Coordinates of C-alpha atoms in Angstrom, one line a residue:
X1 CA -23.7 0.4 7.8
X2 CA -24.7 -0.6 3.6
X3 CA -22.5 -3.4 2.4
X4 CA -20.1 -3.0 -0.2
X5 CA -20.0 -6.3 -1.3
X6 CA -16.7 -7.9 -4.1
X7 CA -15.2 -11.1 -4.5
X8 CA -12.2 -8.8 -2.1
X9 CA -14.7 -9.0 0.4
X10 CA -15.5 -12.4 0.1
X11 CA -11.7 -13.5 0.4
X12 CA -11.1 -11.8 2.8
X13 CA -14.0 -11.9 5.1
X14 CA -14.2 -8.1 5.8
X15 CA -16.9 -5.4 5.7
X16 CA -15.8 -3.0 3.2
X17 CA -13.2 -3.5 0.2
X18 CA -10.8 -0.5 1.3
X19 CA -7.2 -1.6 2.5
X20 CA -4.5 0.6 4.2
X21 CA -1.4 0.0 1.7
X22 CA 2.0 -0.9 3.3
X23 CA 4.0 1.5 3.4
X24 CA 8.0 1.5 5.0
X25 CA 8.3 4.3 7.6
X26 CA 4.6 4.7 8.0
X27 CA 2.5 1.6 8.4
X28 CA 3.1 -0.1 11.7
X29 CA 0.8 -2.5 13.5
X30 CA -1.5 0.3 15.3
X31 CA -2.5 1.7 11.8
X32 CA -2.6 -1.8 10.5
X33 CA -5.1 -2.8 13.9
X34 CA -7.2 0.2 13.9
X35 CA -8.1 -0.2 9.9
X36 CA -9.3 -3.7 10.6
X37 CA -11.1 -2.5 13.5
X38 CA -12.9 -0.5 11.2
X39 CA -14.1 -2.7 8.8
X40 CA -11.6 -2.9 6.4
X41 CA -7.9 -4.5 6.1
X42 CA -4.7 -3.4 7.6
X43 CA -1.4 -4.3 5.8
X44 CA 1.5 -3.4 7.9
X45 CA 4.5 -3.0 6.3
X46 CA 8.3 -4.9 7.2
X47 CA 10.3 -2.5 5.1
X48 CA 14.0 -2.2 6.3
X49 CA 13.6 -3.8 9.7
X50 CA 14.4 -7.0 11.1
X51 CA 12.1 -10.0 11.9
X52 CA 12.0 -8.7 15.7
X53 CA 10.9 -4.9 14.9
X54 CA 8.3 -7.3 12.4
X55 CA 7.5 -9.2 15.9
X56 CA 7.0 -5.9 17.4
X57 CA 4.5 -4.4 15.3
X58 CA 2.3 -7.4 14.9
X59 CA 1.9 -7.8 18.6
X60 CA 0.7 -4.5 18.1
X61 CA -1.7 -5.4 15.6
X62 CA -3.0 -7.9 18.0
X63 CA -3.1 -6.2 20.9
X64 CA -5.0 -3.5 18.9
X65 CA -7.3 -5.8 17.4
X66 CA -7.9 -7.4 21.1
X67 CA -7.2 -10.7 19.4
X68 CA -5.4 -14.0 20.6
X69 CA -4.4 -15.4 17.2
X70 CA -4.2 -13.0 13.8
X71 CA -5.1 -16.5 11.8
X72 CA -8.7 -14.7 11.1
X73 CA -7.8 -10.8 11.5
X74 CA -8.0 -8.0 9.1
X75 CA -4.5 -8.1 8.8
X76 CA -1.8 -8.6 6.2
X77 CA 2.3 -8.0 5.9
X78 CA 3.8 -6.2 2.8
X79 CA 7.6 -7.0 1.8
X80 CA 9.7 -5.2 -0.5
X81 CA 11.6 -8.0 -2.5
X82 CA 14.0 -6.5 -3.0
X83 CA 15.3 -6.0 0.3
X84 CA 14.8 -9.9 0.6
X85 CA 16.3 -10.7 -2.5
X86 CA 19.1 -8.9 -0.9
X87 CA 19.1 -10.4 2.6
X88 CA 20.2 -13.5 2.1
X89 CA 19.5 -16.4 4.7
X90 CA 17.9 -13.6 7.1
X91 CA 15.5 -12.7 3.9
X92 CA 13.9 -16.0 4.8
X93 CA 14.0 -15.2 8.4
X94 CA 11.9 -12.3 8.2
X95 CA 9.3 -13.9 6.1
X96 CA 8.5 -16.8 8.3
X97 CA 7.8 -14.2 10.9
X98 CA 3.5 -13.6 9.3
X99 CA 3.7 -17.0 8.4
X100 CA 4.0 -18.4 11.3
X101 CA 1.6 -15.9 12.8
X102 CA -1.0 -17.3 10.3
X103 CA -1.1 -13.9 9.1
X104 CA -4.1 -13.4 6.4
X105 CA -2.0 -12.1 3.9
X106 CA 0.9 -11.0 2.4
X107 CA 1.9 -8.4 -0.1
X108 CA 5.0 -8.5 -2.6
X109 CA 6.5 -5.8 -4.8
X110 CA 9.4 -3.9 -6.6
X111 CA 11.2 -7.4 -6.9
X112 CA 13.4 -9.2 -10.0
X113 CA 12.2 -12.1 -9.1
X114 CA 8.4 -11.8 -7.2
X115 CA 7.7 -15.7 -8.5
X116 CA 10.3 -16.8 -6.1
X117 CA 8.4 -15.3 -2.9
X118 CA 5.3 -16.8 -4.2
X119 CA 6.5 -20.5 -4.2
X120 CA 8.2 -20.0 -0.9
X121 CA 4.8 -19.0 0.6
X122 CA 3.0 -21.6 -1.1
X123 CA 5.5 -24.2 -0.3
X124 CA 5.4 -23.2 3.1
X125 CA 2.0 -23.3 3.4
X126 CA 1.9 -26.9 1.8
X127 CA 3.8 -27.8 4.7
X128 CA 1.3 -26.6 7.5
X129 CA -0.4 -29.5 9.7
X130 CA -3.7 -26.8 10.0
X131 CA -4.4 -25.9 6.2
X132 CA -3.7 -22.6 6.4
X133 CA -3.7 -20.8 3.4
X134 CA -1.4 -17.5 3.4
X135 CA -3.8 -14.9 0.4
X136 CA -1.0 -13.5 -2.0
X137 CA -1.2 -9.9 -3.2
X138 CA 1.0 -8.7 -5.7
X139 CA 1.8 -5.1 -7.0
X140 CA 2.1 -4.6 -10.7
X141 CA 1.8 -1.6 -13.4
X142 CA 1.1 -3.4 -16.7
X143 CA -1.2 -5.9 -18.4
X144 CA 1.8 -8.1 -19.0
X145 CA 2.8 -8.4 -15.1
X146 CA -1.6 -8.9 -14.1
X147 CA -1.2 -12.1 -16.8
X148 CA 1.8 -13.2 -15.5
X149 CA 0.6 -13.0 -11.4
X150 CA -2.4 -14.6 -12.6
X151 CA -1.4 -17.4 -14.3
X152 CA 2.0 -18.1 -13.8
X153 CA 2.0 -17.9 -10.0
X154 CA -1.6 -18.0 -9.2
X155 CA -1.9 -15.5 -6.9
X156 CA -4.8 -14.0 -4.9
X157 CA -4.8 -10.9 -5.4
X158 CA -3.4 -7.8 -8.4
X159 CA -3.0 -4.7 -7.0
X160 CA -3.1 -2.7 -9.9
X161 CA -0.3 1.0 -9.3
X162 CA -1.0 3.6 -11.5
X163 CA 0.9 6.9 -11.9
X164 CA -0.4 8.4 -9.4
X165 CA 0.6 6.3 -6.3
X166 CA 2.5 7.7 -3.5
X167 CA 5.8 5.8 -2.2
X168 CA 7.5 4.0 -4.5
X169 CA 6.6 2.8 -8.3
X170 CA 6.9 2.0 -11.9
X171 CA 8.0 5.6 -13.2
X172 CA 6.1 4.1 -16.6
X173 CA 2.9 3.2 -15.0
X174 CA -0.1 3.9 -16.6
X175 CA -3.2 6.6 -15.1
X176 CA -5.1 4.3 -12.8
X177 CA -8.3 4.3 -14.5
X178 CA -6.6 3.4 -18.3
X179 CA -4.5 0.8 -16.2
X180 CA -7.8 -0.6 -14.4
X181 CA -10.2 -0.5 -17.7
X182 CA -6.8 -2.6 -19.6
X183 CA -6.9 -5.6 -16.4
X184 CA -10.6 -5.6 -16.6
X185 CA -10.6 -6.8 -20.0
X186 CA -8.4 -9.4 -20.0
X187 CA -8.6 -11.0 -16.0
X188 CA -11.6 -13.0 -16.3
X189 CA -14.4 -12.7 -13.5
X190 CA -13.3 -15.7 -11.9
X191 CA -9.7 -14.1 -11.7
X192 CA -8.1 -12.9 -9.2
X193 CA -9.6 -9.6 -7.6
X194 CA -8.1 -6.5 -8.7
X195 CA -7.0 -3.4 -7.0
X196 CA -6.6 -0.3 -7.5
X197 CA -4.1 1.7 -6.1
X198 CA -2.7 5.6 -7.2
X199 CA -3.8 8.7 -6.1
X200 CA -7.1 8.3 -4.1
X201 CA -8.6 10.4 -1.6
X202 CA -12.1 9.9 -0.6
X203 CA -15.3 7.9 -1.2
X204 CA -16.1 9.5 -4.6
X205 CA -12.4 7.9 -6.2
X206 CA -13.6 4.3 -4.2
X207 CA -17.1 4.2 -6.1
X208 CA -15.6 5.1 -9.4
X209 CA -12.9 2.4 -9.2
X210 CA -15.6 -0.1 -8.4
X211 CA -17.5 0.7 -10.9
X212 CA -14.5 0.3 -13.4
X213 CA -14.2 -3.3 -12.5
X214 CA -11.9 -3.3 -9.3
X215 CA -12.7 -4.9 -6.7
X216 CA -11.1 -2.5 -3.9
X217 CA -9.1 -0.1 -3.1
X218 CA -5.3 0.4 -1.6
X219 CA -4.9 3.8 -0.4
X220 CA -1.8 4.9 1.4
X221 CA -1.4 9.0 1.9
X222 CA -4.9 9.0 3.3
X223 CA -3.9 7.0 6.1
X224 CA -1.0 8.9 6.7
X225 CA -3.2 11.8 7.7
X226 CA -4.4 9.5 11.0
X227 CA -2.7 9.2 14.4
X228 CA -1.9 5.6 13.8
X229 CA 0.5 5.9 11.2
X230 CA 5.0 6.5 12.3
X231 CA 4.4 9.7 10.3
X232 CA 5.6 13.0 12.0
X233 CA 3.3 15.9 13.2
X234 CA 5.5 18.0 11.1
X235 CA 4.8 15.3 7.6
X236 CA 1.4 15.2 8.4
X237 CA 1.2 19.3 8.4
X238 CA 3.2 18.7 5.6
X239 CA 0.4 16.8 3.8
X240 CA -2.2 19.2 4.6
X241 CA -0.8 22.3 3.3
X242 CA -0.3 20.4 0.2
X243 CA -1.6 21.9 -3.2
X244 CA -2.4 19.9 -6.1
X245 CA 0.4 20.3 -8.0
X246 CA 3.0 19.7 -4.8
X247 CA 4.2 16.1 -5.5
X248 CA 7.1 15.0 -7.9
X249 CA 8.2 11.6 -9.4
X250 CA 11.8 11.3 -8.0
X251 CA 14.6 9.2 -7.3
X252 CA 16.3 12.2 -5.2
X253 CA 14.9 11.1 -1.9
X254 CA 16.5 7.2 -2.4
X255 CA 20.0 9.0 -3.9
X256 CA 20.1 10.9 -0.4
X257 CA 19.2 8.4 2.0
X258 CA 21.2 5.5 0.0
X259 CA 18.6 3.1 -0.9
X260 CA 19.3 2.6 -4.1
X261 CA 18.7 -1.0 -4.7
X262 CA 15.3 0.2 -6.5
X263 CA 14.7 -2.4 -9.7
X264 CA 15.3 -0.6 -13.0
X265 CA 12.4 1.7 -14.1
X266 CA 11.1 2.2 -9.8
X267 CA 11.0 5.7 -8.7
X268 CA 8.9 7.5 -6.1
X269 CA 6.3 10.0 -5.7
X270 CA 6.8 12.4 -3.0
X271 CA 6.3 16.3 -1.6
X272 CA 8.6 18.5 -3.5
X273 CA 11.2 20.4 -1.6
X274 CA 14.9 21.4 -1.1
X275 CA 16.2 18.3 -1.5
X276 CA 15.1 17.4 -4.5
X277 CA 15.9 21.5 -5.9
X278 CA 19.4 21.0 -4.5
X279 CA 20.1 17.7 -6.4
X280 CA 18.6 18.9 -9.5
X281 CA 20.9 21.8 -9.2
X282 CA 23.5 20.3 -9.5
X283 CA 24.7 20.3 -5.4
X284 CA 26.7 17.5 -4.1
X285 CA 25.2 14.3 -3.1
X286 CA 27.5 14.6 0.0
X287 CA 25.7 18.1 1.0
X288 CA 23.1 16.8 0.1
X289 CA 22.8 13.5 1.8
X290 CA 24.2 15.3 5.0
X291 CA 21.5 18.1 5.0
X292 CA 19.1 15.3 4.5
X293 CA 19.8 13.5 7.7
X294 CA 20.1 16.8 9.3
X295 CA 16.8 17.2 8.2
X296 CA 15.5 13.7 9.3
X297 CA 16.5 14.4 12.8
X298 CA 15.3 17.9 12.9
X299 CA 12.2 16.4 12.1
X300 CA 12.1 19.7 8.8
X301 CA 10.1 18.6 6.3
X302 CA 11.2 21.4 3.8
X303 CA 13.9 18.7 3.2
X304 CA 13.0 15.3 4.4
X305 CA 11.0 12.8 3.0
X306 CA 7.1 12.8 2.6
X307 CA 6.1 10.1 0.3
X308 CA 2.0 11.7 -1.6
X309 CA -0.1 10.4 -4.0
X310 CA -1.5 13.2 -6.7
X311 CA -4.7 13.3 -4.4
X312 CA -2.8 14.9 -1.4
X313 CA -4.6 18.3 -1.8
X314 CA -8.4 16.8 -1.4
X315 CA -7.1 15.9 2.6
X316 CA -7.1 18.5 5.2
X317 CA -7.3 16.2 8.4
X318 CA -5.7 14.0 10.6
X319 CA -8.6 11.5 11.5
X320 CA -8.6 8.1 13.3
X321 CA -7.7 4.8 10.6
X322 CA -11.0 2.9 12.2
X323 CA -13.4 6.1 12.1
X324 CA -11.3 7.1 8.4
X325 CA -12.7 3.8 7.1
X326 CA -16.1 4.3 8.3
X327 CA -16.2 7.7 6.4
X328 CA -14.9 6.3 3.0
X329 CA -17.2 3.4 2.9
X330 CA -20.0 5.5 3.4
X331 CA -19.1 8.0 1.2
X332 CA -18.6 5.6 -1.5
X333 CA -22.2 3.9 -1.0
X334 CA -23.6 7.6 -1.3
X335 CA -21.7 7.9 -4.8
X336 CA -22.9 4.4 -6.0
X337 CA -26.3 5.1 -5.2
X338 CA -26.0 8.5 -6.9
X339 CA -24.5 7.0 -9.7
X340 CA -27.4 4.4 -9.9
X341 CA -29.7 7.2 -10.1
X342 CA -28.1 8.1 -13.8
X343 CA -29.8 5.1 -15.2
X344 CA -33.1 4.8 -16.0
X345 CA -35.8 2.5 -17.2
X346 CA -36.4 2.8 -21.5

């Protein structure tokens, strides 16, 4: 297999730059295992659960990685600060559960106070008798955030969200490639790697965010479409029959569920369906938050939740994560080369 080599490759000691974003509901430790198996890195994700369902998962990692120790594995834990900011005491419970797993990395977002989560995990790692050092992402939307991850906490890595991102994000966020393009001109080379993350499908979006001046790629709805990930048979169908024009930017889904502790300006991007008609209707929340869990345990995805990126209709199949990550690489190495082609000598 061609090497796709960036300073995100470098750091973290994998084949190709493509990571499997974290994603609550979705990303457990099989999906997480099975992209590092195939070259690339996994990011599980903790979401609402506890530090024993976190326990859980990355003995699954592990096991699916056929590894004694995830110290040097191709995989990383994401946290939604919020939750933690939230959690009191247990917040730090849960967060010394990949740290003392000498977990690669982990990934913070939607917080009011990300810095915080950073100096614990530094501090914590100051502390270790082995060196380890824990690689920091950090999710952002604007210039102003990238500067501030950069220099004011130092982190490893800024995974740059545009508009187009699946799940959960800043509802003014940039398009990804105007969002990329502003980071590339003001992180210097020696910087922290950049990201990019919103609305990619295949190898074709990979090569062109590369040669924008990321260094890889997060992408989330295309690893939903794999046996790996806690998504139902009915979401994934869901996914499939998709058309361009079938996701929404919504709070609906978070009003029926109750998760609402969202900081200002965070919505989500999801499938559009009755739920979100009903509340924009004008029906009850009560109706609508009891026809919503009907829903859930009906497993009826013309009303529960399917988090998509914009790039939903250029999937059409459920694929393994390890032989997923195979494809995209090589896909993107036959769009650079294509691309190179373009150029020629005076």
């Amino acid at each position: 297999m061609s090497s796709l080599t960036t300073s995100l490759t470098h750091l973290l000691g994998v084949r190709t730059p493509i990571i499997s974003a974290p994603m609550a509901g979705a990303s457990g430790g099989a999906l997480a295992g099975a992209v590092g198996q195939g070259g690339g890195f996994g990011f599980l994700q903790a979401g609402y659960n506890g530090a024993e369902k976190l326990k859980e998962e990355l003995e699954t990692a592990r096991s699916t990685l056929k590894v004694s120790s995830l110290e040097h594995a191709a995989i990383g834990v994401g946290f939604i600060a919020w939750i933690l900011e939230e959690g009191g005491p247990s917040s730090f419970d849960l967060l010394k559960v990949p740290l003392q797993n000498r977990v690669k990395a982990i990934w913070l977002a939607f917080g009011n106070d990300l810095g915080r989560w950073v100096s614990y995990i530094r501090d914590y790692d100051r502390q270790r008798a082995d060196g380890h050092k824990t690689i920091i992402f950090v999710q952002l939307s604007s210039v102003e955030e990238a500067l501030t991850a950069a220099n004011d906490w130092k982190v490893d890595v800024l995974v740059a969200q545009g508009i187009e991102s699946g799940g959960h994000g800043r509802a003014s966020a940039p398009p990804l490639l105007t969002l990329i393009s502003s980071l590339v001109e003001v992180v210097p080379k020696e910087g922290p790697p950049i990201v990019a993350a919103g609305g990619l499908a295949n190898g074709a979006h990979i090569a062109a965010c590369l040669t924008l001046g990321a260094s890889g790629v997060a992408m989330g709805t295309r690893f939903l479409l794999t046996p790996e990930s806690l998504y139902t048979d009915a979401q994934r169908k869901a996914l499939i029959a998709a058309g361009p024009n079938s996701t929404i930017r919504t709070f609906a889904f978070d009003r029926a569920r109750g998760t609402l502790g969202w900081p200002t300006g965070i919505d989500g991007r999801a499938l559009m369906n009755q739920t979100v008609k009903d509340l924009e209707a004008g029906v009850p929340i009560e109706d609508v938050q009891q026809a919503f869990s009907q829903a859930v345990q009906n497993g009826d995805p013309n009303r529960m939740l399917v988090w998509a990126g914009t790039g939903v209709s250029l999937m059409n199949q459920v694929k393994g994560a390890a032989a997923l990550v195979a494809e995209l690489h090589q896909e993107a190495v036959a769009h650079l080369r294509r691309a190179s082609q373009i150029v020629s000598a005076a």
